[in-house]
Amino acid sequence: QIQLVQSGGGLVQPGGSLRLSCAASGRIVSIKTMAWYRQAPGKERESVALITSSGITNYVDSVKGRFTISRDNAKNTVYLQMDSLKPEDTAVYLCNADIRPDYDPSYYPYWGQGTQVTVSS
């Protein structure tokens, strides 16, 4: 069984910082792209940032220059460093990873449990 377990998040004032972590565990052969999504109340889920297995990153325009995605391949973990947070960053953040299990040659998407990030004074 493969699972993604998130940690981090919480309440922070505007301009503050938070760091999210997401660790994959289980019968994993390899992981391709890892990503962070977010969903605010009444809005569609959006891709925030992604990082490929070779370290190439991509960000949604609204977080460029403020958020940094990184990964530790040895730990099967992806991070999201969020700086200069704004109220509009408030959402449930979810991690996602394309994982190949040891019992199948294909890659499948797995999701973390989600964590609330609230930016408010």
Coordinates of C-alpha atoms in Angstrom, one line a residue:
Q1 CA 0.0 0.0 0.0
I2 CA 1.3 3.5 -0.9
Q3 CA 0.4 6.6 0.9
L4 CA 1.3 10.3 1.0
V5 CA 1.3 11.9 4.4
Q6 CA 1.4 15.6 4.7
S7 CA 2.6 17.8 7.5
G8 CA 2.8 21.5 8.1
G9 CA 0.2 24.2 7.4
G10 CA -1.9 26.2 9.9
L11 CA -2.6 29.8 10.6
V12 CA -0.2 32.6 9.7
Q13 CA -0.4 36.3 9.4
P14 CA -0.1 38.1 6.0
G15 CA 3.6 38.3 5.0
G16 CA 4.4 35.2 7.0
S17 CA 5.9 31.9 6.0
L18 CA 4.9 28.3 6.2
R19 CA 6.5 25.0 5.0
L20 CA 4.5 22.0 3.9
S21 CA 6.0 18.5 3.6
C22 CA 4.6 15.4 1.9
A23 CA 6.3 12.0 2.4
A24 CA 5.5 9.0 0.2
S25 CA 5.8 5.5 1.7
G26 CA 5.0 2.0 0.8
R27 CA 5.9 -0.3 -2.1
I28 CA 7.5 2.3 -4.3
V29 CA 9.8 1.7 -7.2
S30 CA 10.1 5.2 -8.4
I31 CA 8.4 8.6 -8.4
K32 CA 8.1 10.9 -11.4
T33 CA 6.5 14.3 -11.0
M34 CA 5.5 15.6 -7.5
A35 CA 3.2 18.5 -7.1
W36 CA 1.2 20.7 -4.8
Y37 CA -2.4 21.7 -5.5
R38 CA -4.8 23.9 -3.5
Q39 CA -8.5 24.3 -3.3
A40 CA -10.2 27.3 -1.8
P41 CA -13.9 27.3 -0.8
G42 CA -16.1 27.7 -3.8
K43 CA -13.2 27.5 -6.2
E44 CA -11.8 24.8 -8.4
R45 CA -8.6 22.9 -7.5
E46 CA -5.6 24.5 -9.0
S47 CA -2.0 23.4 -9.5
V48 CA 0.3 25.5 -7.5
A49 CA 3.8 24.0 -8.2
L50 CA 5.4 20.9 -9.6
I51 CA 8.8 19.4 -9.7
T52 CA 10.0 16.6 -12.0
S53 CA 12.3 13.8 -11.0
S54 CA 15.2 15.7 -12.5
G55 CA 14.4 18.9 -10.5
I56 CA 12.6 21.0 -13.2
T57 CA 10.0 23.2 -11.5
N58 CA 7.0 25.1 -12.6
Y59 CA 4.7 27.5 -10.7
V60 CA 1.4 29.1 -11.2
D61 CA 1.9 32.8 -11.8
S62 CA 0.2 33.9 -8.6
V63 CA 2.9 32.3 -6.4
K64 CA 6.0 32.9 -8.5
G65 CA 8.8 34.5 -6.5
R66 CA 7.0 33.6 -3.2
F67 CA 6.7 29.8 -3.1
T68 CA 9.5 27.3 -3.6
I69 CA 9.0 23.6 -4.3
S70 CA 11.8 21.1 -3.7
R71 CA 12.1 17.4 -3.2
D72 CA 14.4 14.9 -1.5
N73 CA 14.4 11.8 -3.6
A74 CA 16.2 9.7 -1.0
K75 CA 13.3 10.4 1.4
N76 CA 10.5 10.3 -1.3
T77 CA 9.5 13.7 0.1
V78 CA 8.3 16.9 -1.5
Y79 CA 8.3 20.3 0.2
L80 CA 6.6 23.6 -0.4
Q81 CA 8.2 26.7 1.2
M82 CA 5.6 29.5 1.2
D83 CA 6.9 33.0 1.9
S84 CA 5.2 36.4 1.8
L85 CA 1.9 34.7 2.2
K86 CA -1.3 36.6 1.3
P87 CA -4.9 36.1 2.4
E88 CA -5.7 34.8 -1.1
D89 CA -3.3 31.9 -0.5
T90 CA -5.8 30.5 2.0
A91 CA -6.9 27.1 0.9
V92 CA -6.6 23.4 1.5
Y93 CA -3.2 22.3 0.1
L94 CA -2.8 18.8 -1.3
C95 CA 0.3 17.0 -2.5
N96 CA 0.3 14.7 -5.5
A97 CA 2.8 12.3 -6.9
D98 CA 3.1 10.0 -9.9
I99 CA 4.3 6.7 -8.4
R100 CA 5.2 3.3 -9.8
P101 CA 4.5 0.6 -7.3
D102 CA 6.6 -2.6 -7.2
Y103 CA 3.7 -4.7 -8.4
D104 CA 2.9 -2.8 -11.6
P105 CA 5.0 -1.3 -14.4
S106 CA 2.7 1.8 -14.7
Y107 CA 2.7 5.0 -12.8
Y108 CA -0.4 6.1 -10.9
P109 CA -1.4 9.4 -9.2
Y110 CA -1.5 9.4 -5.4
W111 CA -2.8 12.2 -3.2
G112 CA -2.0 13.4 0.3
Q113 CA -4.7 13.9 2.9
G114 CA -4.8 17.7 2.5
T115 CA -3.8 20.4 5.0
Q116 CA -5.4 23.7 5.7
V117 CA -3.4 26.9 5.2
T118 CA -5.1 30.1 6.5
V119 CA -3.6 33.5 6.0
S120 CA -5.3 36.0 8.2
S121 CA -4.5 38.8 10.6

